[in-house]
Amino acid sequence: MSEGFNPDVALPPGLDAAAIRRAIQYTEDALNDRDFIDLYFEQANVFSAIVGMYGTKALDSVSNYEKHRHSFEAQTRFPDLRRRGAVMPLRPADCLESKASKRPWAIQSHYNHSGWYIVWRYLVDPTRTIKRGSYVVIWRVDVVFLVESDWKYEGSKAGADKGGRTHTFGVRRPATKLRDCAVYQYAGVRLRGGKPVPINGE
């Protein structure tokens, strides 16, 4: 785990690669359960939310960022984490939102707030061979500071008489925005055809 980190990527004040490394290990270990993998195949969007929540929990334990202690606030308000000791109202530089995605570039949110974002890019490996013994592999971690103008509104297809996604915001040109924001890249995976694939599987 000591390899794969890029020291040139800007990080939120006080957050370091060692804390991110421990958070990756914690999250992969916590999700290394067949029941979680069954959930992934049934509800992939729910699984992404769970990965993001474990990332939040890990950073709350191993870094100088803490989550909201009131469970209602933690579930409904931005940010997921704030720098310990930061005074209210929070400055964007003291805010850290935890996201997870199986897609290589996209970032989606229900808000378009300014602040720091950490994105846990993961894949699920039922064979547990990409990273030996792990069902879930966090293959890249992006860290980026976003402002309101980086977001675009993506609307909603939900309706009273039908299902559909609620309104969201997405980052404009995410591949360009995140080009130099990968603080961690697992050496055993690379992008091919827009998808993360194992190098040893070629």
JSON list of C-alpha atoms in Angstrom, two decimals:
[
{"chain": "A", "resi": 1, "resn": "MET", "atom": "CA", "xyz": [0.00, 0.00, 0.00]},
{"chain": "A", "resi": 2, "resn": "SER", "atom": "CA", "xyz": [2.99, 2.34, 0.26]},
{"chain": "A", "resi": 3, "resn": "GLU", "atom": "CA", "xyz": [3.19, 2.42, -3.53]},
{"chain": "A", "resi": 4, "resn": "GLY", "atom": "CA", "xyz": [0.73, 4.05, -5.88]},
{"chain": "A", "resi": 5, "resn": "PHE", "atom": "CA", "xyz": [0.50, 7.46, -4.17]},
{"chain": "A", "resi": 6, "resn": "ASN", "atom": "CA", "xyz": [1.17, 10.70, -6.00]},
{"chain": "A", "resi": 7, "resn": "PRO", "atom": "CA", "xyz": [2.76, 13.30, -3.69]},
{"chain": "A", "resi": 8, "resn": "ASP", "atom": "CA", "xyz": [2.07, 16.09, -6.19]},
{"chain": "A", "resi": 9, "resn": "VAL", "atom": "CA", "xyz": [-1.73, 16.00, -5.77]},
{"chain": "A", "resi": 10, "resn": "ALA", "atom": "CA", "xyz": [-3.11, 18.83, -3.62]},
{"chain": "A", "resi": 11, "resn": "LEU", "atom": "CA", "xyz": [-4.91, 17.61, -0.49]},
{"chain": "A", "resi": 12, "resn": "PRO", "atom": "CA", "xyz": [-7.24, 19.31, 2.00]},
{"chain": "A", "resi": 13, "resn": "PRO", "atom": "CA", "xyz": [-5.48, 21.09, 4.88]},
{"chain": "A", "resi": 14, "resn": "GLY", "atom": "CA", "xyz": [-4.05, 18.49, 7.26]},
{"chain": "A", "resi": 15, "resn": "LEU", "atom": "CA", "xyz": [-5.07, 15.41, 5.27]},
{"chain": "A", "resi": 16, "resn": "ASP", "atom": "CA", "xyz": [-2.15, 13.21, 4.27]},
{"chain": "A", "resi": 17, "resn": "ALA", "atom": "CA", "xyz": [-1.50, 10.11, 2.17]},
{"chain": "A", "resi": 18, "resn": "ALA", "atom": "CA", "xyz": [-1.02, 7.96, 5.27]},
{"chain": "A", "resi": 19, "resn": "ALA", "atom": "CA", "xyz": [-4.60, 8.61, 6.39]},
{"chain": "A", "resi": 20, "resn": "ILE", "atom": "CA", "xyz": [-5.94, 7.88, 2.90]},
{"chain": "A", "resi": 21, "resn": "ARG", "atom": "CA", "xyz": [-3.90, 4.67, 2.80]},
{"chain": "A", "resi": 22, "resn": "ARG", "atom": "CA", "xyz": [-5.39, 3.51, 6.10]},
{"chain": "A", "resi": 23, "resn": "ALA", "atom": "CA", "xyz": [-8.88, 4.48, 4.92]},
{"chain": "A", "resi": 24, "resn": "ILE", "atom": "CA", "xyz": [-8.49, 2.40, 1.75]},
{"chain": "A", "resi": 25, "resn": "GLN", "atom": "CA", "xyz": [-7.41, -0.62, 3.77]},
{"chain": "A", "resi": 26, "resn": "TYR", "atom": "CA", "xyz": [-10.22, -0.17, 6.28]},
{"chain": "A", "resi": 27, "resn": "THR", "atom": "CA", "xyz": [-12.88, 0.14, 3.59]},
{"chain": "A", "resi": 28, "resn": "GLU", "atom": "CA", "xyz": [-11.67, -2.85, 1.57]},
{"chain": "A", "resi": 29, "resn": "ASP", "atom": "CA", "xyz": [-11.50, -4.99, 4.71]},
{"chain": "A", "resi": 30, "resn": "ALA", "atom": "CA", "xyz": [-14.94, -3.91, 5.94]},
{"chain": "A", "resi": 31, "resn": "LEU", "atom": "CA", "xyz": [-16.59, -4.72, 2.60]},
{"chain": "A", "resi": 32, "resn": "ASN", "atom": "CA", "xyz": [-14.82, -8.07, 2.15]},
{"chain": "A", "resi": 33, "resn": "ASP", "atom": "CA", "xyz": [-18.01, -10.02, 2.76]},
{"chain": "A", "resi": 34, "resn": "ARG", "atom": "CA", "xyz": [-20.10, -12.03, 0.31]},
{"chain": "A", "resi": 35, "resn": "ASP", "atom": "CA", "xyz": [-23.31, -10.40, 1.58]},
{"chain": "A", "resi": 36, "resn": "PHE", "atom": "CA", "xyz": [-22.05, -7.01, 0.42]},
{"chain": "A", "resi": 37, "resn": "ILE", "atom": "CA", "xyz": [-21.24, -8.43, -3.00]},
{"chain": "A", "resi": 38, "resn": "ASP", "atom": "CA", "xyz": [-24.76, -9.84, -3.32]},
{"chain": "A", "resi": 39, "resn": "LEU", "atom": "CA", "xyz": [-26.05, -6.35, -2.50]},
{"chain": "A", "resi": 40, "resn": "TYR", "atom": "CA", "xyz": [-23.84, -4.88, -5.22]},
{"chain": "A", "resi": 41, "resn": "PHE", "atom": "CA", "xyz": [-25.38, -7.11, -7.89]},
{"chain": "A", "resi": 42, "resn": "GLU", "atom": "CA", "xyz": [-28.89, -6.31, -6.66]},
{"chain": "A", "resi": 43, "resn": "GLN", "atom": "CA", "xyz": [-28.53, -2.56, -5.96]},
{"chain": "A", "resi": 44, "resn": "ALA", "atom": "CA", "xyz": [-25.31, -1.11, -7.39]},
{"chain": "A", "resi": 45, "resn": "ASN", "atom": "CA", "xyz": [-26.31, 2.49, -6.62]},
{"chain": "A", "resi": 46, "resn": "VAL", "atom": "CA", "xyz": [-26.93, 1.60, -2.98]},
{"chain": "A", "resi": 47, "resn": "PHE", "atom": "CA", "xyz": [-23.57, -0.14, -2.84]},
{"chain": "A", "resi": 48, "resn": "SER", "atom": "CA", "xyz": [-21.77, 3.00, -4.04]},
{"chain": "A", "resi": 49, "resn": "ALA", "atom": "CA", "xyz": [-23.40, 4.94, -1.21]},
{"chain": "A", "resi": 50, "resn": "ILE", "atom": "CA", "xyz": [-22.17, 2.31, 1.26]},
{"chain": "A", "resi": 51, "resn": "VAL", "atom": "CA", "xyz": [-18.59, 2.55, -0.04]},
{"chain": "A", "resi": 52, "resn": "GLY", "atom": "CA", "xyz": [-18.73, 6.33, 0.40]},
{"chain": "A", "resi": 53, "resn": "MET", "atom": "CA", "xyz": [-20.07, 5.92, 3.93]},
{"chain": "A", "resi": 54, "resn": "TYR", "atom": "CA", "xyz": [-17.25, 3.57, 4.89]},
{"chain": "A", "resi": 55, "resn": "GLY", "atom": "CA", "xyz": [-14.77, 6.04, 3.45]},
{"chain": "A", "resi": 56, "resn": "THR", "atom": "CA", "xyz": [-16.30, 8.73, 5.66]},
{"chain": "A", "resi": 57, "resn": "LYS", "atom": "CA", "xyz": [-16.18, 6.47, 8.72]},
{"chain": "A", "resi": 58, "resn": "ALA", "atom": "CA", "xyz": [-12.55, 5.59, 8.06]},
{"chain": "A", "resi": 59, "resn": "LEU", "atom": "CA", "xyz": [-11.38, 9.19, 7.66]},
{"chain": "A", "resi": 60, "resn": "ASP", "atom": "CA", "xyz": [-13.28, 10.14, 10.80]},
{"chain": "A", "resi": 61, "resn": "SER", "atom": "CA", "xyz": [-11.18, 7.56, 12.66]},
{"chain": "A", "resi": 62, "resn": "VAL", "atom": "CA", "xyz": [-7.74, 8.02, 11.10]},
{"chain": "A", "resi": 63, "resn": "SER", "atom": "CA", "xyz": [-7.50, 11.66, 9.96]},
{"chain": "A", "resi": 64, "resn": "ASN", "atom": "CA", "xyz": [-7.98, 15.20, 11.20]},
{"chain": "A", "resi": 65, "resn": "TYR", "atom": "CA", "xyz": [-11.43, 15.31, 9.57]},
{"chain": "A", "resi": 66, "resn": "GLU", "atom": "CA", "xyz": [-14.53, 14.42, 11.54]},
{"chain": "A", "resi": 67, "resn": "LYS", "atom": "CA", "xyz": [-18.08, 13.62, 10.54]},
{"chain": "A", "resi": 68, "resn": "HIS", "atom": "CA", "xyz": [-21.25, 15.19, 11.93]},
{"chain": "A", "resi": 69, "resn": "ARG", "atom": "CA", "xyz": [-22.03, 13.63, 15.30]},
{"chain": "A", "resi": 70, "resn": "HIS", "atom": "CA", "xyz": [-25.77, 14.07, 14.79]},
{"chain": "A", "resi": 71, "resn": "SER", "atom": "CA", "xyz": [-26.92, 11.24, 12.53]},
{"chain": "A", "resi": 72, "resn": "PHE", "atom": "CA", "xyz": [-29.65, 13.36, 10.90]},
{"chain": "A", "resi": 73, "resn": "GLU", "atom": "CA", "xyz": [-27.16, 16.05, 9.92]},
{"chain": "A", "resi": 74, "resn": "ALA", "atom": "CA", "xyz": [-24.70, 13.46, 8.63]},
{"chain": "A", "resi": 75, "resn": "GLN", "atom": "CA", "xyz": [-27.33, 12.05, 6.27]},
{"chain": "A", "resi": 76, "resn": "THR", "atom": "CA", "xyz": [-28.86, 15.27, 4.99]},
{"chain": "A", "resi": 77, "resn": "ARG", "atom": "CA", "xyz": [-26.25, 18.02, 5.07]},
{"chain": "A", "resi": 78, "resn": "PHE", "atom": "CA", "xyz": [-23.04, 18.97, 3.35]},
{"chain": "A", "resi": 79, "resn": "PRO", "atom": "CA", "xyz": [-20.26, 18.18, 4.09]},
{"chain": "A", "resi": 80, "resn": "ASP", "atom": "CA", "xyz": [-19.74, 14.57, 5.18]},
{"chain": "A", "resi": 81, "resn": "LEU", "atom": "CA", "xyz": [-16.59, 15.62, 7.04]},
{"chain": "A", "resi": 82, "resn": "ARG", "atom": "CA", "xyz": [-15.15, 18.83, 8.39]},
{"chain": "A", "resi": 83, "resn": "ARG", "atom": "CA", "xyz": [-11.66, 19.71, 9.53]},
{"chain": "A", "resi": 84, "resn": "ARG", "atom": "CA", "xyz": [-11.32, 19.19, 13.27]},
{"chain": "A", "resi": 85, "resn": "GLY", "atom": "CA", "xyz": [-11.33, 22.49, 15.09]},
{"chain": "A", "resi": 86, "resn": "ALA", "atom": "CA", "xyz": [-12.87, 24.42, 12.19]},
{"chain": "A", "resi": 87, "resn": "VAL", "atom": "CA", "xyz": [-15.25, 27.14, 13.34]},
{"chain": "A", "resi": 88, "resn": "MET", "atom": "CA", "xyz": [-18.80, 27.61, 12.12]},
{"chain": "A", "resi": 89, "resn": "PRO", "atom": "CA", "xyz": [-19.87, 28.64, 9.59]},
{"chain": "A", "resi": 90, "resn": "LEU", "atom": "CA", "xyz": [-17.50, 26.36, 7.72]},
{"chain": "A", "resi": 91, "resn": "ARG", "atom": "CA", "xyz": [-15.31, 27.69, 4.94]},
{"chain": "A", "resi": 92, "resn": "PRO", "atom": "CA", "xyz": [-15.27, 25.57, 1.75]},
{"chain": "A", "resi": 93, "resn": "ALA", "atom": "CA", "xyz": [-11.60, 24.77, 2.45]},
{"chain": "A", "resi": 94, "resn": "ASP", "atom": "CA", "xyz": [-12.66, 23.04, 5.70]},
{"chain": "A", "resi": 95, "resn": "CYS", "atom": "CA", "xyz": [-15.30, 20.84, 4.02]},
{"chain": "A", "resi": 96, "resn": "LEU", "atom": "CA", "xyz": [-14.66, 17.32, 2.74]},
{"chain": "A", "resi": 97, "resn": "GLU", "atom": "CA", "xyz": [-17.33, 15.28, 0.95]},
{"chain": "A", "resi": 98, "resn": "SER", "atom": "CA", "xyz": [-16.86, 11.52, 0.50]},
{"chain": "A", "resi": 99, "resn": "LYS", "atom": "CA", "xyz": [-18.11, 9.97, -2.75]},
{"chain": "A", "resi": 100, "resn": "ALA", "atom": "CA", "xyz": [-17.74, 6.53, -4.32]},
{"chain": "A", "resi": 101, "resn": "SER", "atom": "CA", "xyz": [-18.23, 5.40, -7.89]},
{"chain": "A", "resi": 102, "resn": "LYS", "atom": "CA", "xyz": [-17.58, 2.39, -10.09]},
{"chain": "A", "resi": 103, "resn": "ARG", "atom": "CA", "xyz": [-17.24, 4.79, -13.03]},
{"chain": "A", "resi": 104, "resn": "PRO", "atom": "CA", "xyz": [-13.78, 6.16, -13.85]},
{"chain": "A", "resi": 105, "resn": "TRP", "atom": "CA", "xyz": [-14.54, 9.89, -13.99]},
{"chain": "A", "resi": 106, "resn": "ALA", "atom": "CA", "xyz": [-18.07, 10.96, -13.08]},
{"chain": "A", "resi": 107, "resn": "ILE", "atom": "CA", "xyz": [-18.91, 12.76, -9.84]},
{"chain": "A", "resi": 108, "resn": "GLN", "atom": "CA", "xyz": [-22.56, 13.26, -8.91]},
{"chain": "A", "resi": 109, "resn": "SER", "atom": "CA", "xyz": [-24.11, 15.03, -5.96]},
{"chain": "A", "resi": 110, "resn": "HIS", "atom": "CA", "xyz": [-27.47, 16.31, -4.75]},
{"chain": "A", "resi": 111, "resn": "TYR", "atom": "CA", "xyz": [-25.77, 19.66, -4.13]},
{"chain": "A", "resi": 112, "resn": "ASN", "atom": "CA", "xyz": [-23.38, 21.94, -6.00]},
{"chain": "A", "resi": 113, "resn": "HIS", "atom": "CA", "xyz": [-21.45, 23.14, -2.96]},
{"chain": "A", "resi": 114, "resn": "SER", "atom": "CA", "xyz": [-17.88, 24.39, -3.05]},
{"chain": "A", "resi": 115, "resn": "GLY", "atom": "CA", "xyz": [-15.38, 22.33, -1.09]},
{"chain": "A", "resi": 116, "resn": "TRP", "atom": "CA", "xyz": [-13.03, 19.38, -1.16]},
{"chain": "A", "resi": 117, "resn": "TYR", "atom": "CA", "xyz": [-14.22, 16.05, -2.58]},
{"chain": "A", "resi": 118, "resn": "ILE", "atom": "CA", "xyz": [-12.62, 12.64, -2.18]},
{"chain": "A", "resi": 119, "resn": "VAL", "atom": "CA", "xyz": [-13.86, 9.97, -4.60]},
{"chain": "A", "resi": 120, "resn": "TRP", "atom": "CA", "xyz": [-13.23, 6.29, -3.95]},
{"chain": "A", "resi": 121, "resn": "ARG", "atom": "CA", "xyz": [-13.15, 4.58, -7.38]},
{"chain": "A", "resi": 122, "resn": "TYR", "atom": "CA", "xyz": [-13.87, 0.90, -6.83]},
{"chain": "A", "resi": 123, "resn": "LEU", "atom": "CA", "xyz": [-14.55, -2.33, -8.65]},
{"chain": "A", "resi": 124, "resn": "VAL", "atom": "CA", "xyz": [-16.07, -5.58, -7.45]},
{"chain": "A", "resi": 125, "resn": "ASP", "atom": "CA", "xyz": [-14.19, -8.81, -8.11]},
{"chain": "A", "resi": 126, "resn": "PRO", "atom": "CA", "xyz": [-16.16, -11.97, -7.21]},
{"chain": "A", "resi": 127, "resn": "THR", "atom": "CA", "xyz": [-13.06, -14.07, -7.96]},
{"chain": "A", "resi": 128, "resn": "ARG", "atom": "CA", "xyz": [-10.93, -12.14, -5.44]},
{"chain": "A", "resi": 129, "resn": "THR", "atom": "CA", "xyz": [-7.90, -12.39, -7.74]},
{"chain": "A", "resi": 130, "resn": "ILE", "atom": "CA", "xyz": [-7.26, -8.76, -8.78]},
{"chain": "A", "resi": 131, "resn": "LYS", "atom": "CA", "xyz": [-6.11, -7.97, -5.26]},
{"chain": "A", "resi": 132, "resn": "ARG", "atom": "CA", "xyz": [-5.71, -11.36, -3.66]},
{"chain": "A", "resi": 133, "resn": "GLY", "atom": "CA", "xyz": [-8.48, -12.10, -1.16]},
{"chain": "A", "resi": 134, "resn": "SER", "atom": "CA", "xyz": [-10.47, -8.88, -1.76]},
{"chain": "A", "resi": 135, "resn": "TYR", "atom": "CA", "xyz": [-14.00, -8.71, -3.14]},
{"chain": "A", "resi": 136, "resn": "VAL", "atom": "CA", "xyz": [-13.81, -4.92, -3.37]},
{"chain": "A", "resi": 137, "resn": "VAL", "atom": "CA", "xyz": [-10.79, -3.13, -4.82]},
{"chain": "A", "resi": 138, "resn": "ILE", "atom": "CA", "xyz": [-10.38, 0.62, -4.50]},
{"chain": "A", "resi": 139, "resn": "TRP", "atom": "CA", "xyz": [-8.31, 1.11, -7.61]},
{"chain": "A", "resi": 140, "resn": "ARG", "atom": "CA", "xyz": [-8.10, 4.91, -7.62]},
{"chain": "A", "resi": 141, "resn": "VAL", "atom": "CA", "xyz": [-8.75, 7.76, -5.22]},
{"chain": "A", "resi": 142, "resn": "ASP", "atom": "CA", "xyz": [-9.37, 11.24, -6.60]},
{"chain": "A", "resi": 143, "resn": "VAL", "atom": "CA", "xyz": [-9.12, 14.36, -4.45]},
{"chain": "A", "resi": 144, "resn": "VAL", "atom": "CA", "xyz": [-10.26, 17.66, -5.91]},
{"chain": "A", "resi": 145, "resn": "PHE", "atom": "CA", "xyz": [-11.44, 21.10, -4.79]},
{"chain": "A", "resi": 146, "resn": "LEU", "atom": "CA", "xyz": [-14.65, 22.07, -6.61]},
{"chain": "A", "resi": 147, "resn": "VAL", "atom": "CA", "xyz": [-16.50, 25.37, -6.81]},
{"chain": "A", "resi": 148, "resn": "GLU", "atom": "CA", "xyz": [-20.12, 25.99, -7.73]},
{"chain": "A", "resi": 149, "resn": "SER", "atom": "CA", "xyz": [-19.28, 26.72, -11.38]},
{"chain": "A", "resi": 150, "resn": "ASP", "atom": "CA", "xyz": [-17.72, 23.24, -11.76]},
{"chain": "A", "resi": 151, "resn": "TRP", "atom": "CA", "xyz": [-21.18, 21.69, -11.45]},
{"chain": "A", "resi": 152, "resn": "LYS", "atom": "CA", "xyz": [-24.03, 21.37, -13.94]},
{"chain": "A", "resi": 153, "resn": "TYR", "atom": "CA", "xyz": [-27.64, 20.62, -13.09]},
{"chain": "A", "resi": 154, "resn": "GLU", "atom": "CA", "xyz": [-28.82, 17.26, -14.44]},
{"chain": "A", "resi": 155, "resn": "GLY", "atom": "CA", "xyz": [-32.51, 17.48, -13.64]},
{"chain": "A", "resi": 156, "resn": "SER", "atom": "CA", "xyz": [-34.83, 14.68, -12.60]},
{"chain": "A", "resi": 157, "resn": "LYS", "atom": "CA", "xyz": [-36.89, 11.99, -14.30]},
{"chain": "A", "resi": 158, "resn": "ALA", "atom": "CA", "xyz": [-38.78, 11.18, -11.13]},
{"chain": "A", "resi": 159, "resn": "GLY", "atom": "CA", "xyz": [-42.53, 11.67, -11.00]},
{"chain": "A", "resi": 160, "resn": "ALA", "atom": "CA", "xyz": [-45.44, 11.11, -8.68]},
{"chain": "A", "resi": 161, "resn": "ASP", "atom": "CA", "xyz": [-46.74, 8.18, -10.75]},
{"chain": "A", "resi": 162, "resn": "LYS", "atom": "CA", "xyz": [-43.42, 6.68, -11.82]},
{"chain": "A", "resi": 163, "resn": "GLY", "atom": "CA", "xyz": [-39.96, 5.98, -10.56]},
{"chain": "A", "resi": 164, "resn": "GLY", "atom": "CA", "xyz": [-36.82, 7.79, -11.51]},
{"chain": "A", "resi": 165, "resn": "ARG", "atom": "CA", "xyz": [-33.73, 9.46, -10.17]},
{"chain": "A", "resi": 166, "resn": "THR", "atom": "CA", "xyz": [-34.09, 12.60, -8.10]},
{"chain": "A", "resi": 167, "resn": "HIS", "atom": "CA", "xyz": [-32.35, 15.76, -9.25]},
{"chain": "A", "resi": 168, "resn": "THR", "atom": "CA", "xyz": [-28.56, 15.74, -9.20]},
{"chain": "A", "resi": 169, "resn": "PHE", "atom": "CA", "xyz": [-25.58, 17.81, -10.18]},
{"chain": "A", "resi": 170, "resn": "GLY", "atom": "CA", "xyz": [-22.66, 16.46, -12.18]},
{"chain": "A", "resi": 171, "resn": "VAL", "atom": "CA", "xyz": [-19.16, 17.82, -12.65]},
{"chain": "A", "resi": 172, "resn": "ARG", "atom": "CA", "xyz": [-18.56, 19.45, -16.02]},
{"chain": "A", "resi": 173, "resn": "ARG", "atom": "CA", "xyz": [-15.96, 17.65, -18.17]},
{"chain": "A", "resi": 174, "resn": "PRO", "atom": "CA", "xyz": [-14.92, 15.38, -15.29]},
{"chain": "A", "resi": 175, "resn": "ALA", "atom": "CA", "xyz": [-12.10, 13.60, -17.15]},
{"chain": "A", "resi": 176, "resn": "THR", "atom": "CA", "xyz": [-10.45, 16.96, -17.80]},
{"chain": "A", "resi": 177, "resn": "LYS", "atom": "CA", "xyz": [-11.11, 18.28, -14.30]},
{"chain": "A", "resi": 178, "resn": "LEU", "atom": "CA", "xyz": [-9.70, 15.16, -12.63]},
{"chain": "A", "resi": 179, "resn": "ARG", "atom": "CA", "xyz": [-6.76, 14.60, -14.97]},
{"chain": "A", "resi": 180, "resn": "ASP", "atom": "CA", "xyz": [-4.15, 15.34, -12.29]},
{"chain": "A", "resi": 181, "resn": "CYS", "atom": "CA", "xyz": [-6.20, 14.58, -9.16]},
{"chain": "A", "resi": 182, "resn": "ALA", "atom": "CA", "xyz": [-5.51, 10.88, -8.58]},
{"chain": "A", "resi": 183, "resn": "VAL", "atom": "CA", "xyz": [-3.73, 10.76, -5.23]},
{"chain": "A", "resi": 184, "resn": "TYR", "atom": "CA", "xyz": [-3.76, 6.94, -5.36]},
{"chain": "A", "resi": 185, "resn": "GLN", "atom": "CA", "xyz": [-3.71, 4.47, -8.25]},
{"chain": "A", "resi": 186, "resn": "TYR", "atom": "CA", "xyz": [-3.58, 0.71, -7.71]},
{"chain": "A", "resi": 187, "resn": "ALA", "atom": "CA", "xyz": [-0.86, -0.74, -9.92]},
{"chain": "A", "resi": 188, "resn": "GLY", "atom": "CA", "xyz": [-2.88, -3.85, -10.77]},
{"chain": "A", "resi": 189, "resn": "VAL", "atom": "CA", "xyz": [-5.64, -1.99, -12.62]},
{"chain": "A", "resi": 190, "resn": "ARG", "atom": "CA", "xyz": [-5.68, 0.31, -15.62]},
{"chain": "A", "resi": 191, "resn": "LEU", "atom": "CA", "xyz": [-8.34, 1.96, -17.77]},
{"chain": "A", "resi": 192, "resn": "ARG", "atom": "CA", "xyz": [-9.13, 0.25, -21.03]},
{"chain": "A", "resi": 193, "resn": "GLY", "atom": "CA", "xyz": [-12.06, 1.26, -23.21]},
{"chain": "A", "resi": 194, "resn": "GLY", "atom": "CA", "xyz": [-13.24, 3.57, -20.45]},
{"chain": "A", "resi": 195, "resn": "LYS", "atom": "CA", "xyz": [-13.41, 0.76, -17.87]},
{"chain": "A", "resi": 196, "resn": "PRO", "atom": "CA", "xyz": [-11.02, -0.34, -15.11]},
{"chain": "A", "resi": 197, "resn": "VAL", "atom": "CA", "xyz": [-9.56, -3.74, -15.97]},
{"chain": "A", "resi": 198, "resn": "PRO", "atom": "CA", "xyz": [-6.94, -5.91, -14.26]},
{"chain": "A", "resi": 199, "resn": "ILE", "atom": "CA", "xyz": [-3.52, -5.75, -15.85]},
{"chain": "A", "resi": 200, "resn": "ASN", "atom": "CA", "xyz": [-2.96, -9.43, -15.09]},
{"chain": "A", "resi": 201, "resn": "GLY", "atom": "CA", "xyz": [-6.17, -10.28, -16.95]},
{"chain": "A", "resi": 202, "resn": "GLU", "atom": "CA", "xyz": [-4.92, -9.18, -20.35]}
]
